[in-house]
GROMACS .gro file of C-alpha atoms in nm:
model
  418
    1MET     CA    1  13.092   9.539  10.270
    2ASN     CA    2  13.178   9.876  10.130
    3SER     CA    3  13.415  10.078  10.377
    4ASP     CA    4  13.344  10.412  10.216
    5VAL     CA    5  12.986  10.472  10.351
    6CYS     CA    6  12.963  10.764  10.574
    7VAL     CA    7  12.860  10.671  10.926
    8HIS     CA    8  12.852  11.030  11.054
    9CYS     CA    9  13.020  11.383  10.995
   10TRP     CA   10  13.034  11.675  11.237
   11PRO     CA   11  13.152  12.035  11.192
   12CYS     CA   12  13.471  12.118  11.360
   13SER     CA   13  13.829  12.269  11.350
   14TYR     CA   14  14.153  12.097  11.280
   15TYR     CA   15  14.488  12.228  11.409
   16LEU     CA   16  14.750  12.290  11.156
   17ASN     CA   17  15.103  12.243  11.320
   18LEU     CA   18  15.285  12.405  11.035
   19GLU     CA   19  15.072  12.710  11.001
   20LYS     CA   20  15.004  12.744  11.376
   21GLN     CA   21  14.617  12.800  11.322
   22TRP     CA   22  14.289  12.624  11.320
   23VAL     CA   23  14.092  12.541  10.998
   24PRO     CA   24  13.739  12.508  10.998
   25GLY     CA   25  13.583  12.210  10.817
   26LYS     CA   26  13.413  11.871  10.833
   27LEU     CA   27  13.501  11.551  11.035
   28THR     CA   28  13.392  11.224  10.847
   29LEU     CA   29  13.388  10.882  10.998
   30THR     CA   30  13.347  10.573  10.781
   31PRO     CA   31  13.367  10.218  10.912
   32ARG     CA   32  13.754  10.200  10.861
   33SER     CA   33  13.875  10.558  10.840
   34LEU     CA   34  13.842  10.913  10.975
   35LYS     CA   35  13.879  11.196  10.745
   36PHE     CA   36  13.872  11.580  10.788
   37SER     CA   37  13.807  11.812  10.482
   38THR     CA   38  13.798  12.191  10.477
   39ASP     CA   39  13.490  12.415  10.426
   40ARG     CA   40  13.641  12.636  10.162
   41ASN     CA   41  13.753  12.388   9.888
   42GLU     CA   42  13.649  12.054  10.066
   43GLU     CA   43  14.022  11.956  10.043
   44VAL     CA   44  14.112  11.635  10.252
   45LEU     CA   45  14.388  11.745  10.507
   46VAL     CA   46  14.371  11.427  10.701
   47GLY     CA   47  14.275  11.076  10.628
   48LEU     CA   48  14.340  10.826  10.889
   49PRO     CA   49  14.273  10.456  10.866
   50LEU     CA   50  14.109  10.338  11.215
   51SER     CA   51  14.362  10.049  11.221
   52SER     CA   52  14.643  10.301  11.251
   53ILE     CA   53  14.514  10.486  11.559
   54THR     CA   54  14.678  10.397  11.872
   55GLU     CA   55  14.497  10.633  12.123
   56ILE     CA   56  14.180  10.864  12.107
   57ARG     CA   57  14.174  11.095  12.412
   58LYS     CA   58  13.993  11.412  12.543
   59GLU     CA   59  14.202  11.723  12.589
   60SER     CA   60  14.174  12.094  12.616
   61SER     CA   61  14.362  12.338  12.386
   62LEU     CA   62  14.506  12.625  12.566
   63PHE     CA   63  14.343  12.477  12.879
   64ILE     CA   64  14.006  12.630  12.782
   65PHE     CA   65  13.865  12.484  12.454
   66SER     CA   66  13.769  12.121  12.462
   67ALA     CA   67  13.919  11.902  12.199
   68ILE     CA   68  13.970  11.549  12.073
   69THR     CA   69  14.322  11.437  12.003
   70VAL     CA   70  14.401  11.118  11.789
   71LEU     CA   71  14.732  10.958  11.826
   72GLU     CA   72  14.848  10.787  11.514
   73LYS     CA   73  15.137  10.509  11.478
   74GLY     CA   74  15.467  10.713  11.443
   75GLN     CA   75  15.368  10.954  11.716
   76ALA     CA   76  15.169  11.177  11.497
   77LYS     CA   77  14.913  11.370  11.705
   78HIS     CA   78  14.595  11.527  11.538
   79TRP     CA   79  14.366  11.791  11.712
   80PHE     CA   80  13.986  11.856  11.654
   81SER     CA   81  13.805  12.124  11.825
   82SER     CA   82  13.479  12.316  11.824
   83LEU     CA   83  13.295  11.963  11.781
   84ARG     CA   84  12.922  11.982  11.737
   85PRO     CA   85  12.673  11.875  11.883
   86SER     CA   86  12.925  11.810  12.154
   87ARG     CA   87  13.286  11.663  12.219
   88ASN     CA   88  13.149  11.373  12.444
   89VAL     CA   89  12.922  11.246  12.149
   90VAL     CA   90  13.195  11.253  11.888
   91PHE     CA   91  13.421  11.083  12.116
   92ASN     CA   92  13.180  10.815  12.201
   93ILE     CA   93  13.092  10.755  11.847
   94ILE     CA   94  13.452  10.747  11.704
   95GLU     CA   95  13.574  10.528  11.996
   96HIS     CA   96  13.294  10.294  11.936
   97PHE     CA   97  13.395  10.230  11.574
   98TRP     CA   98  13.754  10.215  11.665
   99ARG     CA   99  13.721   9.950  11.937
  100GLU     CA  100  13.494   9.728  11.737
  101LEU     CA  101  13.741   9.735  11.444
  102LEU     CA  102  14.016   9.619  11.679
  103LEU     CA  103  13.801   9.362  11.840
  104SER     CA  104  13.689   9.214  11.497
  105GLN     CA  105  14.022   9.218  11.336
  106PRO     CA  106  14.291   9.159  11.622
  107GLY     CA  107  14.545   9.083  11.340
  108THR     CA  108  14.465   9.403  11.126
  109ALA     CA  109  14.843   9.478  11.046
  110ALA     CA  110  14.879   9.135  10.898
  111SER     CA  111  14.550   9.131  10.716
  112THR     CA  112  14.644   9.467  10.559
  113ALA     CA  113  14.994   9.309  10.411
  114SER     CA  114  14.803   9.000  10.290
  115PRO     CA  115  14.454   9.064  10.121
  116MET     CA  116  14.181   8.809  10.165
  117THR     CA  117  14.161   8.529   9.896
  118ARG     CA  118  13.839   8.461   9.707
  119GLY     CA  119  13.794   8.142   9.900
  120GLN     CA  120  13.834   8.332  10.217
  121GLU     CA  121  13.569   8.609  10.102
  122LEU     CA  122  13.321   8.309  10.002
  123LEU     CA  123  13.353   8.158  10.336
  124GLY     CA  124  13.264   8.482  10.503
  125LEU     CA  125  12.959   8.521  10.282
  126MET     CA  126  12.834   8.166  10.331
  127ALA     CA  127  12.906   8.199  10.718
  128SER     CA  128  12.681   8.505  10.722
  129SER     CA  129  12.413   8.320  10.512
  130GLN     CA  130  12.423   8.063  10.782
  131ARG     CA  131  12.390   8.311  11.061
  132ARG     CA  132  12.093   8.477  10.886
  133MET     CA  133  11.915   8.146  10.827
  134GLU     CA  134  11.941   8.058  11.205
  135ASP     CA  135  11.826   8.387  11.322
  136THR     CA  136  11.519   8.339  11.078
  137SER     CA  137  11.471   7.980  11.219
  138LYS     CA  138  11.448   8.111  11.570
  139VAL     CA  139  11.199   8.392  11.469
  140LEU     CA  140  11.002   8.127  11.299
  141HIS     CA  141  11.021   7.893  11.617
  142HIS     CA  142  10.883   8.157  11.818
  143GLN     CA  143  10.606   8.250  11.557
  144GLY     CA  144  10.505   7.853  11.590
  145GLU     CA  145  10.485   7.887  11.973
  146GLN     CA  146  10.266   8.187  11.930
  147LEU     CA  147  10.024   7.990  11.721
  148ASP     CA  148  10.021   7.704  11.956
  149SER     CA  149   9.941   7.932  12.230
  150VAL     CA  150   9.643   8.088  12.018
  151MET     CA  151   9.521   7.721  11.948
  152ARG     CA  152   9.516   7.664  12.330
  153GLY     CA  153   9.317   7.958  12.403
  154LEU     CA  154   9.067   7.839  12.116
  155GLU     CA  155   9.042   7.525  12.290
  156LYS     CA  156   8.968   7.678  12.637
  157MET     CA  157   8.711   7.912  12.473
  158GLU     CA  158   8.544   7.609  12.321
  159SER     CA  159   8.521   7.462  12.671
  160ASP     CA  160   8.367   7.765  12.807
  161LEU     CA  161   8.129   7.774  12.538
  162ASP     CA  162   8.005   7.427  12.635
  163VAL     CA  163   7.955   7.553  12.967
  164ALA     CA  164   7.756   7.835  12.856
  165ASP     CA  165   7.538   7.608  12.635
  166ARG     CA  166   7.473   7.386  12.951
  167LEU     CA  167   7.379   7.714  13.154
  168LEU     CA  168   7.143   7.841  12.891
  169THR     CA  169   6.977   7.482  12.859
  170GLU     CA  170   6.896   7.487  13.221
  171LEU     CA  171   6.764   7.835  13.207
  172GLU     CA  172   6.550   7.779  12.901
  173SER     CA  173   6.408   7.463  13.079
  174PRO     CA  174   6.084   7.493  13.299
  175SER     CA  175   6.124   7.487  13.677
  176TRP     CA  176   5.910   7.165  13.705
  177TRP     CA  177   6.147   6.986  13.445
  178PRO     CA  178   6.291   6.695  13.672
  179PHE     CA  179   6.612   6.660  13.455
  180SER     CA  180   6.757   7.021  13.472
  181SER     CA  181   6.984   6.953  13.737
  182LYS     CA  182   7.164   6.675  13.548
  183LEU     CA  183   7.241   6.909  13.271
  184TRP     CA  184   7.517   7.075  13.498
  185LYS     CA  185   7.843   6.872  13.471
  186THR     CA  186   8.187   6.933  13.512
  187PRO     CA  187   8.337   7.013  13.177
  188ALA     CA  188   8.567   6.758  13.053
  189GLU     CA  189   8.945   6.884  12.990
  190ALA     CA  190   8.991   7.000  12.644
  191LYS     CA  191   9.175   6.763  12.432
  192PRO     CA  192   9.411   6.898  12.164
  193LYS     CA  193   9.280   6.835  11.806
  194GLU     CA  194   9.472   6.585  11.587
  195GLY     CA  195   9.733   6.743  11.364
  196VAL     CA  196   9.826   7.059  11.596
  197SER     CA  197  10.116   6.977  11.836
  198VAL     CA  198  10.110   7.176  12.158
  199ALA     CA  199  10.454   7.278  12.236
  200SER     CA  200  10.582   7.449  12.538
  201CYS     CA  201  10.617   7.826  12.537
  202GLU     CA  202  10.977   7.846  12.656
  203PRO     CA  203  11.180   8.095  12.494
  204PHE     CA  204  11.450   7.997  12.236
  205GLY     CA  205  11.779   8.007  12.399
  206LYS     CA  206  11.854   8.228  12.729
  207GLU     CA  207  11.569   8.463  12.748
  208GLY     CA  208  11.510   8.438  12.365
  209VAL     CA  209  11.799   8.647  12.267
  210VAL     CA  210  11.865   8.657  11.886
  211ILE     CA  211  12.140   8.901  11.890
  212ARG     CA  212  12.317   9.161  12.097
  213VAL     CA  213  12.529   9.425  12.006
  214PRO     CA  214  12.703   9.727  12.159
  215ALA     CA  215  12.579  10.070  12.027
  216ILE     CA  216  12.586  10.443  12.090
  217VAL     CA  217  12.228  10.520  12.244
  218SER     CA  218  12.048  10.859  12.236
  219GLN     CA  219  11.690  10.922  12.323
  220LYS     CA  220  11.581  11.288  12.321
  221THR     CA  221  11.857  11.472  12.152
  222GLU     CA  222  12.167  11.367  11.987
  223SER     CA  223  12.379  11.548  12.236
  224HIS     CA  224  12.299  11.289  12.505
  225ALA     CA  225  12.440  11.003  12.317
  226LYS     CA  226  12.594  10.733  12.527
  227PRO     CA  227  12.757  10.394  12.506
  228GLY     CA  228  12.495  10.105  12.575
  229LYS     CA  229  12.360   9.802  12.416
  230LEU     CA  230  12.087   9.676  12.189
  231THR     CA  231  11.946   9.331  12.246
  232VAL     CA  232  11.718   9.175  11.993
  233LEU     CA  233  11.472   8.918  12.150
  234VAL     CA  234  11.229   8.696  11.977
  235SER     CA  235  10.937   8.885  12.112
  236ALA     CA  236  11.093   9.226  12.223
  237LEU     CA  237  11.369   9.482  12.190
  238GLU     CA  238  11.571   9.587  12.473
  239ILE     CA  239  11.814   9.881  12.534
  240HIS     CA  240  12.054   9.902  12.788
  241ASP     CA  241  12.301  10.161  12.918
  242SER     CA  242  12.687  10.082  12.954
  243SER     CA  243  12.612   9.968  13.306
  244SER     CA  244  12.374   9.684  13.161
  245LEU     CA  245  12.078   9.868  13.321
  246LEU     CA  246  11.743   9.847  13.121
  247LEU     CA  247  11.663  10.183  12.970
  248HIS     CA  248  11.357  10.069  12.770
  249ARG     CA  249  11.192   9.755  12.654
  250PHE     CA  250  11.003   9.764  12.323
  251LYS     CA  251  10.740   9.459  12.312
  252ARG     CA  252  10.711   9.349  11.958
  253GLU     CA  253  10.330   9.461  11.915
  254ASP     CA  254  10.436   9.803  12.067
  255VAL     CA  255  10.691   9.916  11.803
  256ASP     CA  256  10.521  10.150  11.565
  257ASP     CA  257  10.786  10.207  11.333
  258ILE     CA  258  11.183  10.158  11.255
  259LYS     CA  259  11.356  10.391  11.063
  260VAL     CA  260  11.712  10.273  10.911
  261HIS     CA  261  11.880  10.617  10.847
  262SER     CA  262  12.223  10.432  10.733
  263PRO     CA  263  12.362  10.090  10.738
  264TYR     CA  264  12.496  10.184  11.091
  265GLU     CA  265  12.213  10.386  11.233
  266VAL     CA  266  11.854  10.321  11.324
  267SER     CA  267  11.549  10.460  11.517
  268ILE     CA  268  11.278  10.301  11.710
  269ARG     CA  269  10.971  10.441  11.818
  270GLN     CA  270  10.662  10.373  12.014
  271ARG     CA  271  10.355  10.601  11.978
  272PHE     CA  272  10.131  10.719  12.278
  273ILE     CA  273   9.812  10.919  12.281
  274GLY     CA  274   9.811  11.213  12.520
  275LYS     CA  275  10.182  11.183  12.603
  276PRO     CA  276  10.521  11.210  12.435
  277ASP     CA  277  10.635  10.917  12.211
  278VAL     CA  278  10.937  10.696  12.337
  279ALA     CA  279  11.201  10.694  12.079
  280TYR     CA  280  11.567  10.579  12.067
  281ARG     CA  281  11.840  10.626  11.804
  282LEU     CA  282  12.123  10.374  11.794
  283ILE     CA  283  12.451  10.373  11.608
  284SER     CA  284  12.647  10.072  11.597
  285ALA     CA  285  12.925   9.894  11.403
  286LYS     CA  286  12.735   9.578  11.430
  287MET     CA  287  12.423   9.731  11.291
  288PRO     CA  288  12.459   9.560  10.941
  289GLU     CA  289  12.417   9.222  11.140
  290VAL     CA  290  12.093   9.348  11.322
  291ILE     CA  291  11.902   9.523  11.017
  292PRO     CA  292  11.819   9.175  10.837
  293ILE     CA  293  11.674   9.031  11.171
  294LEU     CA  294  11.480   9.364  11.217
  295GLU     CA  295  11.336   9.317  10.857
  296VAL     CA  296  11.226   8.972  10.939
  297GLN     CA  297  11.061   9.045  11.267
  298PHE     CA  298  10.899   9.402  11.178
  299SER     CA  299  10.858   9.364  10.798
  300LYS     CA  300  10.569   9.615  10.783
  301LYS     CA  301  10.704   9.851  11.041
  302ILE     CA  302  11.068   9.910  10.890
  303GLU     CA  303  11.157  10.164  10.663
  304LEU     CA  304  11.511  10.190  10.485
  305LEU     CA  305  11.566  10.575  10.393
  306GLU     CA  306  11.773  10.705  10.129
  307ASP     CA  307  12.102  10.672  10.293
  308ALA     CA  308  12.025  10.306  10.378
  309LEU     CA  309  11.933  10.188  10.030
  310VAL     CA  310  12.311  10.079   9.988
  311LEU     CA  311  12.193   9.766  10.189
  312ARG     CA  312  12.001   9.636   9.893
  313SER     CA  313  12.293   9.701   9.667
  314TRP     CA  314  12.526   9.489   9.887
  315ALA     CA  315  12.266   9.222   9.883
  316GLN     CA  316  12.266   9.214   9.500
  317THR     CA  317  12.641   9.186   9.472
  318ALA     CA  318  12.659   8.870   9.683
  319PRO     CA  319  12.534   8.645   9.401
  320ALA     CA  320  12.808   8.736   9.188
  321GLU     CA  321  13.049   8.519   9.391
  322GLY     CA  322  12.850   8.213   9.319
  323SER     CA  323  13.054   8.058   9.060
  324CYS     CA  324  13.322   8.009   9.317
  325PHE     CA  325  13.167   7.752   9.515
  326MET     CA  326  13.073   7.524   9.221
  327HIS     CA  327  13.336   7.260   9.333
  328ALA     CA  328  13.208   7.240   9.693
  329ALA     CA  329  12.855   7.238   9.589
  330SER     CA  330  12.910   6.952   9.341
  331ARG     CA  331  13.094   6.746   9.619
  332LEU     CA  332  12.806   6.796   9.842
  333MET     CA  333  12.552   6.683   9.568
  334GLY     CA  334  12.788   6.387   9.489
  335CYS     CA  335  12.845   6.498   9.129
  336THR     CA  336  13.135   6.618   8.928
  337PRO     CA  337  13.165   6.966   8.793
  338PRO     CA  338  13.098   6.995   8.408
  339ARG     CA  339  13.419   6.986   8.195
  340GLU     CA  340  13.480   7.216   7.870
  341LEU     CA  341  13.648   7.124   7.552
  342PRO     CA  342  13.989   7.232   7.549
  343MET     CA  343  14.072   7.549   7.315
  344GLY     CA  344  14.383   7.606   7.116
  345GLY     CA  345  14.631   7.895   7.088
  346GLN     CA  346  14.705   8.144   7.369
  347GLU     CA  347  14.340   8.156   7.478
  348GLY     CA  348  14.355   7.794   7.544
  349GLU     CA  349  14.676   7.796   7.741
  350GLN     CA  350  14.530   8.108   7.937
  351LEU     CA  351  14.213   7.912   8.018
  352GLN     CA  352  14.425   7.593   8.116
  353LEU     CA  353  14.641   7.812   8.356
  354GLN     CA  354  14.319   7.955   8.513
  355ARG     CA  355  14.187   7.610   8.555
  356ASN     CA  356  14.525   7.471   8.711
  357TRP     CA  357  14.517   7.785   8.967
  358PRO     CA  358  14.279   7.663   9.246
  359LEU     CA  359  13.979   7.905   9.344
  360LEU     CA  360  13.954   7.716   9.676
  361SER     CA  361  14.210   7.531   9.871
  362GLU     CA  362  14.103   7.170  10.012
  363GLY     CA  363  14.053   7.290  10.362
  364GLU     CA  364  13.833   7.591  10.245
  365ALA     CA  365  13.632   7.346  10.017
  366GLN     CA  366  13.563   7.111  10.299
  367GLU     CA  367  13.475   7.397  10.532
  368LEU     CA  368  13.242   7.523  10.265
  369THR     CA  369  13.087   7.187  10.223
  370GLN     CA  370  13.009   7.171  10.588
  371ILE     CA  371  12.845   7.503  10.584
  372LEU     CA  372  12.620   7.399  10.286
  373SER     CA  373  12.531   7.081  10.455
  374LYS     CA  374  12.413   7.303  10.764
  375LEU     CA  375  12.225   7.522  10.538
  376LYS     CA  376  12.043   7.232  10.370
  377GLY     CA  377  11.930   7.111  10.709
  378LEU     CA  378  11.822   7.450  10.818
  379ALA     CA  379  11.622   7.490  10.518
  380LEU     CA  380  11.449   7.146  10.552
  381ASP     CA  381  11.380   7.216  10.896
  382THR     CA  382  11.220   7.563  10.798
  383GLU     CA  383  11.022   7.386  10.544
  384ALA     CA  384  10.873   7.136  10.783
  385GLU     CA  385  10.808   7.396  11.028
  386LEU     CA  386  10.605   7.615  10.778
  387GLU     CA  387  10.406   7.301  10.666
  388ARG     CA  388  10.316   7.253  11.042
  389GLN     CA  389  10.238   7.623  11.093
  390ASP     CA  390  10.009   7.606  10.785
  391GLU     CA  391   9.811   7.316  10.930
  392ALA     CA  392   9.788   7.510  11.258
  393LEU     CA  393   9.659   7.804  11.064
  394ASP     CA  394   9.382   7.586  10.918
  395GLY     CA  395   9.303   7.456  11.243
  396ILE     CA  396   9.274   7.802  11.395
  397THR     CA  397   9.063   7.925  11.101
  398GLU     CA  398   8.823   7.636  11.150
  399ALA     CA  399   8.801   7.686  11.547
  400VAL     CA  400   8.759   8.066  11.507
  401ASP     CA  401   8.454   7.985  11.249
  402GLN     CA  402   8.299   7.735  11.483
  403ALA     CA  403   8.353   7.992  11.802
  404THR     CA  404   8.182   8.252  11.589
  405LEU     CA  405   7.873   8.049  11.498
  406THR     CA  406   7.841   7.907  11.860
  407LEU     CA  407   7.850   8.264  12.003
  408ASP     CA  408   7.586   8.391  11.754
  409LYS     CA  409   7.371   8.098  11.855
  410HIS     CA  410   7.429   8.167  12.232
  411ASN     CA  411   7.345   8.548  12.169
  412ARG     CA  412   7.024   8.466  12.003
  413ARG     CA  413   6.901   8.210  12.277
  414MET     CA  414   7.008   8.499  12.549
  415ARG     CA  415   6.789   8.760  12.377
  416LYS     CA  416   6.475   8.522  12.383
  417LEU     CA  417   6.544   8.479  12.767
  418LEU     CA  418   6.533   8.842  12.820
   0.00000   0.00000   0.00000
């Protein structure tokens, strides 16, 4: 994932210790760094990796002007003031990304000294694909439960239409007809149709939670942004504050549009007639993990804006690493990778050295094989669930057509009675 993507930028002033003056400019936050550039010539005066920051504090310059101070390793202190829209908003967002980076990478210093190998990068990509597949399976499972609920509702409607048929028959028969009282019977319990399984509607997991991430939440204006949480359920979206108090719950059908402003920022809106819309804007370091789930759940309501199109490029660059797991894939399928004919000269020696240098260690290959096995199982389960839902949709279509014909028939009979 590209670490140069701009998360947010704010106009502010930076204090130069050598010249003893404030310089106006722009403070830019990326997922892994904090930069300040001047307004005059856009010169970058400060570039701080978030991993090198030891403390972020709210202070006041000259005991009057509010400011944010960033303490760097080596006891270097940086002052930022005149922050807009407010000091609290800028502080909350910077602190959020700083804390999330420290939590996600507890050994940041060690990781910077030794870069990730290709095998580790590949394992990360495959683990991410596995999480996406599991999230998709949860959504598909909930969709199947909804189809089963629709089928049960249609079966109850069919039972009610049978009762209506008996009542209409009794009304149509003459008063002297001796068998009219025998027409009324207690309707038998509706039996589920063959081929359509009736599953319980219990949510998947605890309260149907798909993913929960910390976020900076703002509702009306950006100046009121505060820490909170975004929870994605199989049937709703919930927004909580830092005390875990529910701010708003968006039911799945109530969400009108979701706009992805950047890989780290989204806005959710619910429209109303005659009163203001309910809209929330959320910024989170974990948002790239949430956006693919939102694209599955709200495929027709989500919109990627210009700054968020970088997500497409990230998805397109992922297949480039596909040649690295040939060994693990061949082990999973029980075959050996193809062998090429040796070449002479220096090119042959270079190719031989490349072959001798392992792309994956034995442990990484075993872990990758396990992930591929899980992905294979998830894919087979998903295929079976899709086939079951196709059969359920066919049954629902047939039941709706039959109910429509029966309703038309009953309407004609009632008009004759009037």
